[in-house]
mmCIF file of C-alpha atoms in Angstrom:
data_model
loop_
_atom_site.group_PDB
_atom_site.id
_atom_site.type_symbol
_atom_site.label_atom_id
_atom_site.label_comp_id
_atom_site.label_asym_id
_atom_site.label_seq_id
_atom_site.Cartn_x
_atom_site.Cartn_y
_atom_site.Cartn_z
ATOM 1 C CA VAL Q 27 -23.754 -13.939 30.645
ATOM 2 C CA GLU Q 28 -21.674 -11.271 30.848
ATOM 3 C CA PHE Q 29 -22.366 -7.169 31.915
ATOM 4 C CA THR Q 30 -20.502 -4.322 31.338
ATOM 5 C CA ILE Q 31 -22.236 -1.764 33.721
ATOM 6 C CA ARG Q 32 -21.206 2.026 33.937
ATOM 7 C CA HIS Q 33 -21.702 3.669 37.513
ATOM 8 C CA ALA Q 34 -24.742 5.976 37.167
ATOM 9 C CA GLY Q 35 -26.681 6.155 39.933
ATOM 10 C CA ASP Q 36 -29.304 4.202 42.339
ATOM 11 C CA PHE Q 37 -29.701 1.239 39.951
ATOM 12 C CA THR Q 38 -26.373 0.518 39.009
ATOM 13 C CA GLU Q 39 -25.736 0.268 43.099
ATOM 14 C CA LEU Q 40 -28.672 -2.135 43.458
ATOM 15 C CA VAL Q 41 -26.831 -4.357 41.093
ATOM 16 C CA ALA Q 42 -23.493 -4.173 42.934
ATOM 17 C CA ARG Q 43 -24.990 -5.772 46.240
ATOM 18 C CA LEU Q 44 -27.038 -8.627 44.053
ATOM 19 C CA GLU Q 45 -26.078 -11.641 46.040
ATOM 20 C CA PRO Q 46 -24.911 -14.888 43.981
ATOM 21 C CA GLY Q 47 -28.084 -16.743 43.910
ATOM 22 C CA ARG Q 48 -30.338 -13.803 43.016
ATOM 23 C CA ARG Q 49 -33.176 -14.755 40.554
ATOM 24 C CA VAL Q 50 -33.020 -11.858 38.127
ATOM 25 C CA TYR Q 51 -34.649 -11.430 34.925
ATOM 26 C CA LEU Q 52 -33.345 -10.609 31.108
ATOM 27 C CA ASP Q 53 -34.805 -9.162 28.392
ATOM 28 C CA GLY Q 54 -32.938 -9.419 24.690
ATOM 29 C CA PRO Q 55 -30.386 -8.933 22.847
ATOM 30 C CA HIS Q 56 -32.013 -7.409 20.405
ATOM 31 C CA GLY Q 57 -30.971 -6.019 17.131
ATOM 32 C CA SER Q 58 -28.153 -7.400 14.625
ATOM 33 C CA PHE Q 59 -25.337 -5.847 15.637
ATOM 34 C CA SER Q 60 -23.324 -8.676 14.695
ATOM 35 C CA LEU Q 61 -19.989 -9.694 12.171
ATOM 36 C CA ASP Q 62 -22.004 -12.148 10.556
ATOM 37 C CA MET Q 63 -24.392 -9.995 8.965
ATOM 38 C CA ARG Q 64 -21.828 -8.911 6.130
ATOM 39 C CA THR Q 65 -18.489 -10.322 5.082
ATOM 40 C CA SER Q 66 -15.281 -7.770 4.799
ATOM 41 C CA GLY Q 67 -11.770 -7.918 4.455
ATOM 42 C CA GLY Q 68 -11.365 -5.856 7.472
ATOM 43 C CA LEU Q 69 -12.905 -4.613 10.288
ATOM 44 C CA ILE Q 70 -13.103 -0.942 12.234
ATOM 45 C CA LEU Q 71 -14.765 -0.930 15.775
ATOM 46 C CA ILE Q 72 -15.361 2.354 17.058
ATOM 47 C CA ALA Q 73 -16.500 2.129 20.885
ATOM 48 C CA GLY Q 74 -17.132 4.994 23.527
ATOM 49 C CA GLY Q 75 -17.057 4.390 27.146
ATOM 50 C CA VAL Q 76 -18.702 1.274 28.100
ATOM 51 C CA GLY Q 77 -19.605 0.749 24.056
ATOM 52 C CA LEU Q 78 -17.099 -1.230 23.925
ATOM 53 C CA THR Q 79 -18.794 -4.514 25.278
ATOM 54 C CA PRO Q 80 -20.231 -5.610 22.518
ATOM 55 C CA MET Q 81 -16.844 -4.401 20.436
ATOM 56 C CA MET Q 82 -14.851 -7.443 23.407
ATOM 57 C CA SER Q 83 -17.391 -10.174 21.953
ATOM 58 C CA MET Q 84 -16.846 -9.432 18.055
ATOM 59 C CA LEU Q 85 -13.001 -9.731 19.370
ATOM 60 C CA ARG Q 86 -13.255 -12.896 21.890
ATOM 61 C CA THR Q 87 -15.683 -14.534 18.596
ATOM 62 C CA LEU Q 88 -12.815 -13.424 15.975
ATOM 63 C CA ALA Q 89 -10.010 -15.084 18.212
ATOM 64 C CA HIS Q 90 -12.152 -18.157 18.793
ATOM 65 C CA ARG Q 91 -12.177 -18.507 15.061
ATOM 66 C CA ARG Q 92 -8.617 -17.898 14.903
ATOM 67 C CA ASP Q 93 -9.694 -14.868 11.774
ATOM 68 C CA ASP Q 94 -7.074 -13.193 10.482
ATOM 69 C CA ARG Q 95 -8.544 -10.260 8.809
ATOM 70 C CA PRO Q 96 -7.226 -6.793 10.274
ATOM 71 C CA VAL Q 97 -8.903 -5.457 12.578
ATOM 72 C CA LEU Q 98 -8.809 -1.696 13.886
ATOM 73 C CA LEU Q 99 -9.988 -0.763 17.771
ATOM 74 C CA LEU Q 100 -10.490 3.151 18.404
ATOM 75 C CA VAL Q 101 -11.603 3.626 22.053
ATOM 76 C CA GLY Q 102 -12.645 6.380 23.198
ATOM 77 C CA ALA Q 103 -12.497 7.668 27.202
ATOM 78 C CA ARG Q 104 -12.682 10.444 29.431
ATOM 79 C CA THR Q 105 -9.534 9.138 31.430
ATOM 80 C CA GLU Q 106 -7.372 6.341 31.463
ATOM 81 C CA GLN Q 107 -8.998 5.199 34.458
ATOM 82 C CA ASP Q 108 -11.924 4.762 32.372
ATOM 83 C CA LEU Q 109 -10.435 2.401 29.869
ATOM 84 C CA LEU Q 110 -11.639 -0.325 29.907
ATOM 85 C CA PHE Q 111 -10.453 -4.679 28.917
ATOM 86 C CA ARG Q 112 -6.833 -3.293 28.541
ATOM 87 C CA ASP Q 113 -5.197 -6.459 29.891
ATOM 88 C CA GLU Q 114 -7.664 -8.600 27.774
ATOM 89 C CA LEU Q 115 -7.098 -6.544 24.209
ATOM 90 C CA ARG Q 116 -3.269 -6.842 24.809
ATOM 91 C CA ASP Q 117 -3.675 -10.076 24.892
ATOM 92 C CA LEU Q 118 -6.120 -10.575 22.141
ATOM 93 C CA SER Q 119 -3.755 -8.229 20.011
ATOM 94 C CA ALA Q 120 -1.000 -10.934 20.403
ATOM 95 C CA ARG Q 121 -3.700 -13.470 18.671
ATOM 96 C CA LEU Q 122 -5.176 -11.286 15.984
ATOM 97 C CA ARG Q 123 -4.255 -8.412 13.634
ATOM 98 C CA LEU Q 124 -5.942 -6.075 16.085
ATOM 99 C CA VAL Q 125 -4.716 -2.775 16.143
ATOM 100 C CA VAL Q 126 -5.869 -0.860 19.384
ATOM 101 C CA ILE Q 127 -6.154 2.961 19.691
ATOM 102 C CA GLU Q 128 -6.949 4.743 22.753
ATOM 103 C CA VAL Q 129 -8.465 8.245 22.341
ATOM 104 C CA LEU Q 130 -8.705 10.365 26.083
ATOM 105 C CA SER Q 131 -11.056 13.803 26.172
ATOM 106 C CA ASP Q 132 -9.108 13.919 29.735
ATOM 107 C CA PRO Q 133 -5.949 12.620 29.875
ATOM 108 C CA SER Q 134 -3.064 13.367 32.729
ATOM 109 C CA PRO Q 135 0.060 14.884 31.825
ATOM 110 C CA HIS Q 136 1.764 11.514 31.328
ATOM 111 C CA TRP Q 137 -0.747 10.400 28.674
ATOM 112 C CA ARG Q 138 1.212 10.171 25.037
ATOM 113 C CA GLY Q 139 -2.228 8.951 22.901
ATOM 114 C CA PRO Q 140 -4.335 10.563 20.886
ATOM 115 C CA VAL Q 141 -6.696 13.479 23.117
ATOM 116 C CA GLY Q 142 -9.384 14.854 22.034
ATOM 117 C CA ARG Q 143 -12.995 12.903 21.154
ATOM 118 C CA VAL Q 144 -13.254 10.384 18.434
ATOM 119 C CA ASP Q 145 -14.819 12.539 15.979
ATOM 120 C CA ARG Q 146 -14.407 13.497 11.927
ATOM 121 C CA GLU Q 147 -10.917 15.030 12.176
ATOM 122 C CA LEU Q 148 -9.459 12.138 13.879
ATOM 123 C CA LEU Q 149 -11.475 9.579 11.988
ATOM 124 C CA ASP Q 150 -10.183 11.000 8.645
ATOM 125 C CA ARG Q 151 -6.448 10.674 10.272
ATOM 126 C CA LEU Q 152 -6.268 7.681 11.402
ATOM 127 C CA LEU Q 153 -8.780 5.530 9.241
ATOM 128 C CA PRO Q 154 -6.955 3.341 6.591
ATOM 129 C CA ARG Q 155 -7.941 4.610 2.932
ATOM 130 C CA GLN Q 156 -9.184 1.414 1.950
ATOM 131 C CA VAL Q 157 -12.380 2.251 4.049
ATOM 132 C CA HIS Q 158 -13.747 4.031 1.300
ATOM 133 C CA THR Q 159 -13.597 1.697 -1.593
ATOM 134 C CA GLY Q 160 -15.860 -0.945 0.932
ATOM 135 C CA ALA Q 161 -13.176 -3.325 1.641
ATOM 136 C CA CYS Q 162 -14.216 -2.544 5.386
ATOM 137 C CA GLU Q 163 -17.331 -3.293 7.669
ATOM 138 C CA LEU Q 164 -17.508 -0.426 10.336
ATOM 139 C CA TYR Q 165 -19.131 -1.074 13.614
ATOM 140 C CA LEU Q 166 -19.850 1.588 16.098
ATOM 141 C CA CYS Q 167 -21.354 1.869 19.464
ATOM 142 C CA GLY Q 168 -21.319 4.402 22.504
ATOM 143 C CA PRO Q 169 -23.579 6.952 23.625
ATOM 144 C CA PRO Q 170 -26.303 8.194 21.165
ATOM 145 C CA ARG Q 171 -24.555 11.436 20.260
ATOM 146 C CA MET Q 172 -21.407 9.931 19.441
ATOM 147 C CA VAL Q 173 -22.799 7.448 17.295
ATOM 148 C CA GLN Q 174 -24.950 10.136 15.552
ATOM 149 C CA SER Q 175 -21.896 12.276 15.168
ATOM 150 C CA LEU Q 176 -19.762 9.513 14.325
ATOM 151 C CA THR Q 177 -22.292 8.186 11.583
ATOM 152 C CA LEU Q 178 -22.884 11.577 10.019
ATOM 153 C CA ALA Q 179 -18.839 12.044 9.588
ATOM 154 C CA LEU Q 180 -18.147 8.724 8.259
ATOM 155 C CA ASP Q 181 -20.826 9.611 5.588
ATOM 156 C CA GLN Q 182 -19.176 13.240 5.262
ATOM 157 C CA LEU Q 183 -15.747 10.862 4.755
ATOM 158 C CA GLY Q 184 -16.988 9.115 1.918
ATOM 159 C CA VAL Q 185 -18.088 5.481 3.990
ATOM 160 C CA ALA Q 186 -21.478 4.152 1.900
ATOM 161 C CA PRO Q 187 -23.683 3.582 4.967
ATOM 162 C CA GLU Q 188 -24.338 0.152 4.175
ATOM 163 C CA HIS Q 189 -20.615 -0.654 5.543
ATOM 164 C CA VAL Q 190 -21.352 1.000 8.853
ATOM 165 C CA HIS Q 191 -23.142 -0.287 11.600
ATOM 166 C CA THR Q 192 -24.340 0.882 14.897
ATOM 167 C CA GLU Q 193 -25.567 -0.178 17.962
ATOM 168 C CA GLN Q 194 -26.289 2.591 21.000
ATOM 169 C CA PHE Q 195 -26.937 2.564 24.590
ATOM 170 C CA ASP Q 196 -28.846 5.190 26.986
ATOM 171 C CA MET Q 197 -30.120 5.300 30.396
ATOM 172 C CA VAL Q 198 -33.040 3.031 30.916
#
């Protein structure tokens, strides 16, 4: 069992201080945010912040299965330091047909990648045209506001809702 926990207050400080061997109770997972629910010719994964965590599970599964479908991963973060799993994503890119595009909303002056938020304009510019034909399945995970706005943006861009799968996280 692996967790990616965003530092956000007292609870995350408590989790960081847990000693090995301490008994904890887990609940879940819940829902069906899984690659195995539908088949497709390609995958588009869109993540905000720690919403990258379930995408990493999917990518690890694809690599384990030696899946050869093309995968586009769009990752949004505030700063370069907020980008997670970068070394592992480089390794996975060598094992999969994976393209990773990182987008920063508050980049340093040396950043050369896309700047701003993952939004309708960026999706319109970066998504492959076959996304409109149903040849791709799209998976979104991030803060509720991001997931809601991107779901609407994809609908406005003509992506059929049955090809868009969402998961969101929020403070407990």
